[in-house]
C-alpha positions as a LaTeX table, in Angstrom:
\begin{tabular}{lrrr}
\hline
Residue & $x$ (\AA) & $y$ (\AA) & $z$ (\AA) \\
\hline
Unk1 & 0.00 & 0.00 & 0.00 \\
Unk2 & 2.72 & 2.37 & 0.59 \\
Unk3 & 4.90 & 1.62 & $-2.39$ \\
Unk4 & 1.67 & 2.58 & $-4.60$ \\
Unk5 & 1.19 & 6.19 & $-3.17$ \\
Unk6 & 4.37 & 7.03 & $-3.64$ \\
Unk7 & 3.33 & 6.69 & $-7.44$ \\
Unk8 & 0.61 & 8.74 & $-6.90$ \\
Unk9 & $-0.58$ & 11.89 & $-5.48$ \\
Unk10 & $-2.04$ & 10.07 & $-2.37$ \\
Unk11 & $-1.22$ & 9.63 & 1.51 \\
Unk12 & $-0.92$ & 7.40 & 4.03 \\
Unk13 & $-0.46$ & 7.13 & 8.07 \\
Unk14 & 3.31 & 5.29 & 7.31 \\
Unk15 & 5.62 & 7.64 & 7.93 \\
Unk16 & 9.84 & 7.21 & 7.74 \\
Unk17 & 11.61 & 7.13 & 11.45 \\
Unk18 & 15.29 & 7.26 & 10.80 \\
Unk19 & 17.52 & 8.45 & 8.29 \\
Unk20 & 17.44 & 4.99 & 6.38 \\
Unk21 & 14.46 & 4.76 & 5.80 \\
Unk22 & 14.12 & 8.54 & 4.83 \\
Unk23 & 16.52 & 8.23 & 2.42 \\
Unk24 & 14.44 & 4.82 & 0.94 \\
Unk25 & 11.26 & 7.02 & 1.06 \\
Unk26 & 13.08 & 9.89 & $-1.38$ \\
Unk27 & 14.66 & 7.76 & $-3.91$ \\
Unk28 & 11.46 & 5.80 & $-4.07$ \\
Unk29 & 9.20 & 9.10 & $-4.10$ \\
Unk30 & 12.37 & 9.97 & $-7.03$ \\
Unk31 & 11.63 & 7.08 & $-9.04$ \\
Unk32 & 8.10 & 7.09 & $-8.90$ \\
Unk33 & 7.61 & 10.47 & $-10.05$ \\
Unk34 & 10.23 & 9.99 & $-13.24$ \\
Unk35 & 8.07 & 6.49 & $-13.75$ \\
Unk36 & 4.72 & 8.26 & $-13.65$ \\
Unk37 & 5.69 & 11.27 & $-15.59$ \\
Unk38 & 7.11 & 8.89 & $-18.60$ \\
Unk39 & 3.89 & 7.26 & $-18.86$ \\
Unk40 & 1.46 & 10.18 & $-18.74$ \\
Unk41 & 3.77 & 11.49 & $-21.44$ \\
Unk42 & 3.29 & 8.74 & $-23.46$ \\
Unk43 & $-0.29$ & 8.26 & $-23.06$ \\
Unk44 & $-0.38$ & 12.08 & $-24.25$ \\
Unk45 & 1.85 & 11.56 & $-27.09$ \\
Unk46 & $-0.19$ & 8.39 & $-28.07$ \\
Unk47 & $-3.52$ & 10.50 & $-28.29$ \\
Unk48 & $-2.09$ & 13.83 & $-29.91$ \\
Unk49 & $-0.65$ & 11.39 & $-32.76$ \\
Unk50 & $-4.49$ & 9.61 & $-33.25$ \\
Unk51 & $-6.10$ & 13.16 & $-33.16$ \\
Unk52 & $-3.51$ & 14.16 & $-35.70$ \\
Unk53 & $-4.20$ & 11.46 & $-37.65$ \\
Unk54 & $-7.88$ & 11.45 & $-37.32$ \\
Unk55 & $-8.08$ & 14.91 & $-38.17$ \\
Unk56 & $-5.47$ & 14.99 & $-41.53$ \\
Unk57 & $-7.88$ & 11.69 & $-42.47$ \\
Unk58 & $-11.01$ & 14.21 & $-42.23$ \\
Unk59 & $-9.22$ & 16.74 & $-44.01$ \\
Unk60 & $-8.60$ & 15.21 & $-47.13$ \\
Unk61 & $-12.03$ & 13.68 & $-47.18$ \\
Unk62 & $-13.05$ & 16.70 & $-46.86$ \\
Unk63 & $-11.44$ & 18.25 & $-49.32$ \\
Unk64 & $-12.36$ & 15.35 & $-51.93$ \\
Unk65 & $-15.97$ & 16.45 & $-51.42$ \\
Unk66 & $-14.85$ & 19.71 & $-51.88$ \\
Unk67 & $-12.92$ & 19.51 & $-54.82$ \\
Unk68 & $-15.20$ & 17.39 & $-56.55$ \\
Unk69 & $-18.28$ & 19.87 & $-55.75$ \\
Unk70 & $-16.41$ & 22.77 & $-57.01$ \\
Unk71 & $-15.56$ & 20.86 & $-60.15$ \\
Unk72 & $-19.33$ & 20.00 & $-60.81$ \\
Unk73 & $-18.56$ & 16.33 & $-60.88$ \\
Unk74 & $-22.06$ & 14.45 & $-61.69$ \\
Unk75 & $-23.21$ & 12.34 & $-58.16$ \\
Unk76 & $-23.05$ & 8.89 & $-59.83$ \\
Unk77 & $-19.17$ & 9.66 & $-61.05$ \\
Unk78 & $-18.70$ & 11.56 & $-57.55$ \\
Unk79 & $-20.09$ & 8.40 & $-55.38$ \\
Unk80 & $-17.78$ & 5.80 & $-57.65$ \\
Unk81 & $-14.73$ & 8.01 & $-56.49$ \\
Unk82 & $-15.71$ & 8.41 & $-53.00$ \\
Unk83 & $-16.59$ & 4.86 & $-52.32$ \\
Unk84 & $-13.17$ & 3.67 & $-54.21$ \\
Unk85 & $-11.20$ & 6.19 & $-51.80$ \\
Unk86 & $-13.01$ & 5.05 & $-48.81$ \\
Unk87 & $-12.03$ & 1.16 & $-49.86$ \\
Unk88 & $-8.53$ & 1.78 & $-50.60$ \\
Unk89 & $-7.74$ & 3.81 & $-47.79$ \\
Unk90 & $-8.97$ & 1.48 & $-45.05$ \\
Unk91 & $-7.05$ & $-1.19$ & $-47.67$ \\
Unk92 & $-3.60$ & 1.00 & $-46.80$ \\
Unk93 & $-4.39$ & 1.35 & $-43.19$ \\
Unk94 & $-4.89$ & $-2.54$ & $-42.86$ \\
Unk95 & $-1.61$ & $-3.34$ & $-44.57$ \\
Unk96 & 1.60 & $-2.16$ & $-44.42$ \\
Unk97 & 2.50 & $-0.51$ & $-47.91$ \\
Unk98 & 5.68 & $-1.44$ & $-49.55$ \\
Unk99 & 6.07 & 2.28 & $-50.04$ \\
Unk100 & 5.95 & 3.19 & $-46.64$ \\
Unk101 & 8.88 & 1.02 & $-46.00$ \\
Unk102 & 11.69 & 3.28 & $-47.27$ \\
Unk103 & 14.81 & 0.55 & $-46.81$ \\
Unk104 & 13.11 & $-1.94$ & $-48.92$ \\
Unk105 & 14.35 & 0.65 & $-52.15$ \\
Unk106 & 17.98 & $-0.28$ & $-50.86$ \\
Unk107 & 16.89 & $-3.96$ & $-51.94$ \\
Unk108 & 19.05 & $-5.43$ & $-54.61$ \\
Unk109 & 17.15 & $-6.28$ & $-57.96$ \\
Unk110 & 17.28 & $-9.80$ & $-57.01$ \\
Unk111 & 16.18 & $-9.74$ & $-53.35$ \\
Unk112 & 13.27 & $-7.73$ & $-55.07$ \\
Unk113 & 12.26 & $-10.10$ & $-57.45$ \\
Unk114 & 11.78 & $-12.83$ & $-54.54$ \\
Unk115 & 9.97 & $-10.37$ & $-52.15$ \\
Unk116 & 7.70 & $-9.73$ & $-54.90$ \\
Unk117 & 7.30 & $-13.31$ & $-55.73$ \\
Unk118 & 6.73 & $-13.96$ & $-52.23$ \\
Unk119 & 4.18 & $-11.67$ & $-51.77$ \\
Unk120 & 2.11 & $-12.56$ & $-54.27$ \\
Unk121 & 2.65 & $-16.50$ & $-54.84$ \\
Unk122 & 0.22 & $-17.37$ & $-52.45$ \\
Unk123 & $-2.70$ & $-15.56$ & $-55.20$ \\
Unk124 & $-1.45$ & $-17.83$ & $-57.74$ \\
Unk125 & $-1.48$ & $-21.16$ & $-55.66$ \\
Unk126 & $-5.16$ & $-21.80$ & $-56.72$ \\
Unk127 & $-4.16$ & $-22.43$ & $-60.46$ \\
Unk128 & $-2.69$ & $-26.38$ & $-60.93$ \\
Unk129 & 0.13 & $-24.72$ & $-63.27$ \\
Unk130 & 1.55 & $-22.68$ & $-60.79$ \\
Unk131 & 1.24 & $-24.76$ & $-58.30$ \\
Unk132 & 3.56 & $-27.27$ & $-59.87$ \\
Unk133 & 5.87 & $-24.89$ & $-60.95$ \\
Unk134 & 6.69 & $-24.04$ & $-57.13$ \\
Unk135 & 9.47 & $-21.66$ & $-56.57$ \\
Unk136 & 10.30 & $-21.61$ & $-60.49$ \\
Unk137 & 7.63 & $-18.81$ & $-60.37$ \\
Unk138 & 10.30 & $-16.12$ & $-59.14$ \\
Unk139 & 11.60 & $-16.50$ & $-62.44$ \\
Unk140 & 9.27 & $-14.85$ & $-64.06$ \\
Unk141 & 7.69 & $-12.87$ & $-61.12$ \\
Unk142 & 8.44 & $-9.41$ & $-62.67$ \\
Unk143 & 5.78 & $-10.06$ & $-65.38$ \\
Unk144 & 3.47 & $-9.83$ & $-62.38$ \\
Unk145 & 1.47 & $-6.84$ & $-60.98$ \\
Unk146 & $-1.10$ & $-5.85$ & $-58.75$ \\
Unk147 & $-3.66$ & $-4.30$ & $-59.72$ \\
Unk148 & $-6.60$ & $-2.17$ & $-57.60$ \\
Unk149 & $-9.97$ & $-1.53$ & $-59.54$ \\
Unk150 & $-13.08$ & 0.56 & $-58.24$ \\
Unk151 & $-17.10$ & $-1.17$ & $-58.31$ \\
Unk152 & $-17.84$ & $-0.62$ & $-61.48$ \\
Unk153 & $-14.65$ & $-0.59$ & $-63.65$ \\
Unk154 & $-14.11$ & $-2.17$ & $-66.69$ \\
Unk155 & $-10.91$ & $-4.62$ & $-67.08$ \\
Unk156 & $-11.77$ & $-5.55$ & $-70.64$ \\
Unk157 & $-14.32$ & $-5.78$ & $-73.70$ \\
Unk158 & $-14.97$ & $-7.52$ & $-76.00$ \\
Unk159 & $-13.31$ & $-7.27$ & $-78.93$ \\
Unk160 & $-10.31$ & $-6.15$ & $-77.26$ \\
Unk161 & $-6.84$ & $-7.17$ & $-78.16$ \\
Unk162 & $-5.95$ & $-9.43$ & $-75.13$ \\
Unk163 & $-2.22$ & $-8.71$ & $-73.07$ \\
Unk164 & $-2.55$ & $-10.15$ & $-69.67$ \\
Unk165 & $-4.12$ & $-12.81$ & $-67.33$ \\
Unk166 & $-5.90$ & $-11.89$ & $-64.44$ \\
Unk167 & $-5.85$ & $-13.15$ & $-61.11$ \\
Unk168 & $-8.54$ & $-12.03$ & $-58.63$ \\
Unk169 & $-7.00$ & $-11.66$ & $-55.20$ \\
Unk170 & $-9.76$ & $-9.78$ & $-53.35$ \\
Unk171 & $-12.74$ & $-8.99$ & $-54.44$ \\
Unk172 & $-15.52$ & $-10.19$ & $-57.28$ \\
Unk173 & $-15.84$ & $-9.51$ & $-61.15$ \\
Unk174 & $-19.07$ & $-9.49$ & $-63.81$ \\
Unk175 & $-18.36$ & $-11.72$ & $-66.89$ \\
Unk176 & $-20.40$ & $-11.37$ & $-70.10$ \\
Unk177 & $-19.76$ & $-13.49$ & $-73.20$ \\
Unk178 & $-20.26$ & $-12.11$ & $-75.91$ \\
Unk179 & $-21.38$ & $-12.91$ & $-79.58$ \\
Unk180 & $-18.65$ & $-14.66$ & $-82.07$ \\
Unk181 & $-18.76$ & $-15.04$ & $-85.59$ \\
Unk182 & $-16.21$ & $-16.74$ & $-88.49$ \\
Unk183 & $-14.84$ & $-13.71$ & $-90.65$ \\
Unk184 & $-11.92$ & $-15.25$ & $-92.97$ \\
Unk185 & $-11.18$ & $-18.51$ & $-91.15$ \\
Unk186 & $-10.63$ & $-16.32$ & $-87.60$ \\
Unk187 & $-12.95$ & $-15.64$ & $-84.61$ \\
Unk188 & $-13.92$ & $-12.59$ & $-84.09$ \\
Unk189 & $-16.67$ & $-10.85$ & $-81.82$ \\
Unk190 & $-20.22$ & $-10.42$ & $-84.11$ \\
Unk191 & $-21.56$ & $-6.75$ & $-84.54$ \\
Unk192 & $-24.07$ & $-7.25$ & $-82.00$ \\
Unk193 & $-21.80$ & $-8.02$ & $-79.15$ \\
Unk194 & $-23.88$ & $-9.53$ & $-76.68$ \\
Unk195 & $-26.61$ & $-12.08$ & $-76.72$ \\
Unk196 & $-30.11$ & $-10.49$ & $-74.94$ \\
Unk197 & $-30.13$ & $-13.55$ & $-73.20$ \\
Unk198 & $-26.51$ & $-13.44$ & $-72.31$ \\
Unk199 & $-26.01$ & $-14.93$ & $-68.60$ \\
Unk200 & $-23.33$ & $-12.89$ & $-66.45$ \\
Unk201 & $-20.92$ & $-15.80$ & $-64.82$ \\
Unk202 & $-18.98$ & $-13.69$ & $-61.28$ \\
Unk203 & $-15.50$ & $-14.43$ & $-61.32$ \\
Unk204 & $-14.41$ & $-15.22$ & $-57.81$ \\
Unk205 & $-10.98$ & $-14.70$ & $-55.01$ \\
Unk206 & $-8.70$ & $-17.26$ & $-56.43$ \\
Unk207 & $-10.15$ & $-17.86$ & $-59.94$ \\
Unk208 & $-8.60$ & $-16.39$ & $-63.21$ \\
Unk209 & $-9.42$ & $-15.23$ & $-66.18$ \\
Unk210 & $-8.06$ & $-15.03$ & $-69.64$ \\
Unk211 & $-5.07$ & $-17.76$ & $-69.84$ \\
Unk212 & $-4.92$ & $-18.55$ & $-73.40$ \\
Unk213 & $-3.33$ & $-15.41$ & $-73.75$ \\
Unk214 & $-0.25$ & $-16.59$ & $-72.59$ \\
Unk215 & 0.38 & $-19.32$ & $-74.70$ \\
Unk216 & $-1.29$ & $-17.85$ & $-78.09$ \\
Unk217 & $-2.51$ & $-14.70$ & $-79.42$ \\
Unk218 & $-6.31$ & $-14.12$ & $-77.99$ \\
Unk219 & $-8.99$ & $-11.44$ & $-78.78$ \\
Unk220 & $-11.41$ & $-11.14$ & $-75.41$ \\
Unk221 & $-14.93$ & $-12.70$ & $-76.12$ \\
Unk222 & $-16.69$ & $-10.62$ & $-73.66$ \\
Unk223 & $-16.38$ & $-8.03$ & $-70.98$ \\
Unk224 & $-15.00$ & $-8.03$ & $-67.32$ \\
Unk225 & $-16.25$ & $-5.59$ & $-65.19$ \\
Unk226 & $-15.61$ & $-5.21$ & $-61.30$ \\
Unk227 & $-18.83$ & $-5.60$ & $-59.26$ \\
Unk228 & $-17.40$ & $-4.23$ & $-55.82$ \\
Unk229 & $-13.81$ & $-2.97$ & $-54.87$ \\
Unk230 & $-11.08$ & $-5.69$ & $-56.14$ \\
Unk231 & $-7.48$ & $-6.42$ & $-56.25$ \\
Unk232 & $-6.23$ & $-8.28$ & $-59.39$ \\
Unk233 & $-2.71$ & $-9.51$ & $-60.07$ \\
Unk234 & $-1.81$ & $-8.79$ & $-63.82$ \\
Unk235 & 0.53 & $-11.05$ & $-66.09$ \\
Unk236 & 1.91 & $-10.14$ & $-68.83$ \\
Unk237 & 1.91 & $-12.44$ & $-71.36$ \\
Unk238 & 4.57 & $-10.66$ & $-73.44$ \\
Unk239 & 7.28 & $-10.11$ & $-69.74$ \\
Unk240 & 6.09 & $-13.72$ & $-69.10$ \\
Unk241 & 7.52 & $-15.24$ & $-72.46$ \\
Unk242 & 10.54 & $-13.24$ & $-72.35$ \\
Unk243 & 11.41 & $-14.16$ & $-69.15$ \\
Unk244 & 10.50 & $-18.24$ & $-69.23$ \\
Unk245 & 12.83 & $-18.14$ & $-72.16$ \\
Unk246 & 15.87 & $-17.71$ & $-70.08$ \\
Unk247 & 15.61 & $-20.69$ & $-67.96$ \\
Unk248 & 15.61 & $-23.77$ & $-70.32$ \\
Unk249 & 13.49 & $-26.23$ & $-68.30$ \\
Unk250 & 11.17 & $-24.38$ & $-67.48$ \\
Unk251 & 10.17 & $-23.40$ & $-71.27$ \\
Unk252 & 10.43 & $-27.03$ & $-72.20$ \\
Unk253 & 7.76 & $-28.10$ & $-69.26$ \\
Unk254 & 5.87 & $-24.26$ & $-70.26$ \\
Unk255 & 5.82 & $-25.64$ & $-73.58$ \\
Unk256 & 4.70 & $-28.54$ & $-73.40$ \\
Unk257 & 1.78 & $-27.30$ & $-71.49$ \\
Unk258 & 1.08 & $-24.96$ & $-74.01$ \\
Unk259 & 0.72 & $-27.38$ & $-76.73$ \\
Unk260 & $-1.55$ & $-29.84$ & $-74.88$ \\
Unk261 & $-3.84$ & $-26.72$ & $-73.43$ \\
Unk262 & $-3.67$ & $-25.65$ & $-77.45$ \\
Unk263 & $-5.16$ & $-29.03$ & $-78.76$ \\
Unk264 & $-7.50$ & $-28.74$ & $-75.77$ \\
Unk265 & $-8.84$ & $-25.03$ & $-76.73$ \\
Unk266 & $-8.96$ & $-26.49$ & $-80.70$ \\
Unk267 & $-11.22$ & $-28.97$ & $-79.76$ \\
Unk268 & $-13.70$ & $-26.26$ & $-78.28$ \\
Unk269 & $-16.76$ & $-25.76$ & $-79.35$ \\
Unk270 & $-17.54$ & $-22.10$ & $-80.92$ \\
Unk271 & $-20.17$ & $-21.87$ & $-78.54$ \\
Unk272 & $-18.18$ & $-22.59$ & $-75.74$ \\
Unk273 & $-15.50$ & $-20.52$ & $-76.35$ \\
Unk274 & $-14.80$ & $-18.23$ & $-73.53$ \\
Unk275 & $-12.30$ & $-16.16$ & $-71.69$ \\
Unk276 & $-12.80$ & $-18.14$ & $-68.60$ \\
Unk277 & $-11.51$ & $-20.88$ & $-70.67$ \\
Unk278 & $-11.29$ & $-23.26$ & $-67.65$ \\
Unk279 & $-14.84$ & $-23.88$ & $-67.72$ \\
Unk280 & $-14.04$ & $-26.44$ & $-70.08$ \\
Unk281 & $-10.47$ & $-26.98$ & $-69.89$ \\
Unk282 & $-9.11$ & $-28.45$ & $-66.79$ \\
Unk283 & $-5.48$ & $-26.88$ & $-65.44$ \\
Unk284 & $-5.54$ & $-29.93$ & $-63.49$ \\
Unk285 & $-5.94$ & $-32.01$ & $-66.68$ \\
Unk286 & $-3.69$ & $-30.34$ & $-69.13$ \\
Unk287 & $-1.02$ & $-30.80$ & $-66.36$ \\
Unk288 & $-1.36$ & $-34.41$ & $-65.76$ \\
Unk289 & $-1.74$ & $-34.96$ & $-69.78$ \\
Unk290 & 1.50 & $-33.03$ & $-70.41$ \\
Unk291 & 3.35 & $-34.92$ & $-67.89$ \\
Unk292 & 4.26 & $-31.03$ & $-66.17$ \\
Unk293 & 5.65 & $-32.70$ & $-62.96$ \\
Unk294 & 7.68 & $-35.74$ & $-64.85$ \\
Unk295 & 9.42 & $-33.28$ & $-67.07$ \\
Unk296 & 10.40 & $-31.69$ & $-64.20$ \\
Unk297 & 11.84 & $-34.37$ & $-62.33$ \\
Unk298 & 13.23 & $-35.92$ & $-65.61$ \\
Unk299 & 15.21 & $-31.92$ & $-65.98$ \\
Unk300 & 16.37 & $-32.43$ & $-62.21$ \\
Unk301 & 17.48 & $-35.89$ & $-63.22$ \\
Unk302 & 19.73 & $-34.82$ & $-66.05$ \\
Unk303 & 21.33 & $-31.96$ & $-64.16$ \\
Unk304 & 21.95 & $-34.54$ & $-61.29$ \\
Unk305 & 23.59 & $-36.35$ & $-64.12$ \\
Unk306 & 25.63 & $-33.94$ & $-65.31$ \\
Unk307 & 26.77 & $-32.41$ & $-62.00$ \\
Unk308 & 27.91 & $-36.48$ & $-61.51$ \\
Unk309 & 29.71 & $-36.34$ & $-64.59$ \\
Unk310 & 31.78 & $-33.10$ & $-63.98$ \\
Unk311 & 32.20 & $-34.46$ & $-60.09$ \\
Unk312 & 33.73 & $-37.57$ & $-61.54$ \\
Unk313 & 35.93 & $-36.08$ & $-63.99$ \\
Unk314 & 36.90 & $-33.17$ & $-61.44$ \\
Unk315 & 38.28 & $-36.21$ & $-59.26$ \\
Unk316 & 39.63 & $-38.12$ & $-62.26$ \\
Unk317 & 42.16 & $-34.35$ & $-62.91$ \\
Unk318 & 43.18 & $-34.70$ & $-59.08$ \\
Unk319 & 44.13 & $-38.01$ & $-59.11$ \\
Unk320 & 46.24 & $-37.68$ & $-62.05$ \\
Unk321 & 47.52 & $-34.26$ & $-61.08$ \\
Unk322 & 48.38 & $-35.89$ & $-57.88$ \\
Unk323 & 50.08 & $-39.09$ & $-59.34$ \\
Unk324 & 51.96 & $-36.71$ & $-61.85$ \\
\hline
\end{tabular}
């Protein structure tokens, strides 16, 4: 009971009778005070920095209303931007920013490479193909991008030249096919784009959209639209070629994926052709069928081999270095 007044503005009946135990009472009374006072300071700091906070976040909505009042923006445009804002800024809030980390830009190109791979990997888990590839995806993880998108914006159309594959990461997307027709022995979308009985498919956390891009040239077939605040992570298909092409394996086992998910798209239907192509071509499928995960053993195999060989003929130079 005494040793808590002393770190508090409070009394009590104990008083000190000799010089010990004066000299106890002081340096206890000492510390207390230097105690007390460090932790009201920080309890005061703590609150000025939320008010501070609070109030800069008020601000700028604040002056987004403003701005966008004094601009004349229409109220359907103005509640799009609003909304989005609102979204991305709890989004920030939630998570750590790489931005806001100012010694990651010391990283080495490298070390970036694999912290962006790392990052993102776990999006990409869901498709069979990347899944097998394992950590072979950092070799191509620059090709990869993430992408924020406000209710209501459009990813693609129809008729559009396609240039990346989408993986959803948060979120949902609208899909609507659209209407094909045969103009010179190619596919293209018909004048009238979209059947009035066309059914919208939603396009799910974890799903994709838009492989065959990758492994051959692809015009969209209908038109992606976000139906609430998403995050997508973009691949190029152009970065992604370029930069499979530089590890040897892993464009033979790419490749031969490619061809078997090629015979697989030929034997499509026109009706059934899609950009959420694996409603009717299974990842899981073309994997097994191209033998993905024995090429890859078969590639570890030979370079086993061949690190053997070199081993053996290192030892064979020692010995007869040695016996010369």
């Amino acid at each position: 009971h005494w040793s808590l007044t002393q770190f508090t503005p409070a009394s009590m009946e104990v008083l000190p009778q000799n010089t010990t135990e004066r000299t106890f009472a002081v340096i206890t009374l000492l510390f207390a005070m230097v105690t007390f006072s460090s932790f009201l300071s920080m309890l005061t700091t703590s609150m000025n920095q939320l008010r501070n906070i609070s109030g800069n976040e008020s601000r700028q909505f604040w002056l987004l209303r403003r701005y966008l009042r004094d601009w004349r923006i229409p109220k359907r445009v103005s509640s799009r931007i609003q909304r989005y804002l609102e979204y991305a800024y709890l989004q920030q809030k939630q998570r750590l920013q790489e931005k806001e980390v100012e010694l990651l830009s010391l990283l080495s190109e490298p070390l970036r490479e694999e912290l962006r791979h790392e990052t993102l990997k776990l999006h990409l888990a869901g498709h069979p193909l990347w899944l097998n590839c394992g950590s072979d995806t950092k070799f191509f993880s620059r090709a990869l991008t993430s992408v924020a998108l406000a209710r209501g914006d459009i990813v693609f159309g129809c008729g559009e030249q396609a240039t990346r594959m989408c993986f959803i990461s948060n979120g949902m997307l609208e899909y609507a096919r659209g209407q094909l027709s045969i103009c010179d022995g190619l596919v293209m979308p018909a004048q009238e784009k979209h059947a009035e009985d066309a059914e919208t498919e939603y396009v799910l956390i974890g799903q994709w959209v838009t492989e065959a891009v990758l492994w051959t040239h692809w015009v969209h077939i209908g038109d992606l639209q976000a139906s609430t605040e998403c995050q997508v992570i973009h691949v190029s298909a152009s970065l992604f070629g370029e930069l499979i092409r530089h590890n040897k394996p892993l464009w033979l086992r790419m490749r031969r994926y490619a061809q078997t998910f090629l015979i697989a798209l030929n034997e499509m239907d026109l009706e059934d052709m899609t950009d959420l192509t694996q409603k009717h071509i299974s990842p899981s499928k073309v994997v097994e069928d191209a033998c993905f995960a024995e090429c890859k053993e078969a590639h570890e195999a030979e370079d086993g081999d061949s690190d053997s060989v070199l081993a053996m003929v290192a030892n064979m130079f020692a010995r007869m270095c040695g016996s010369g």
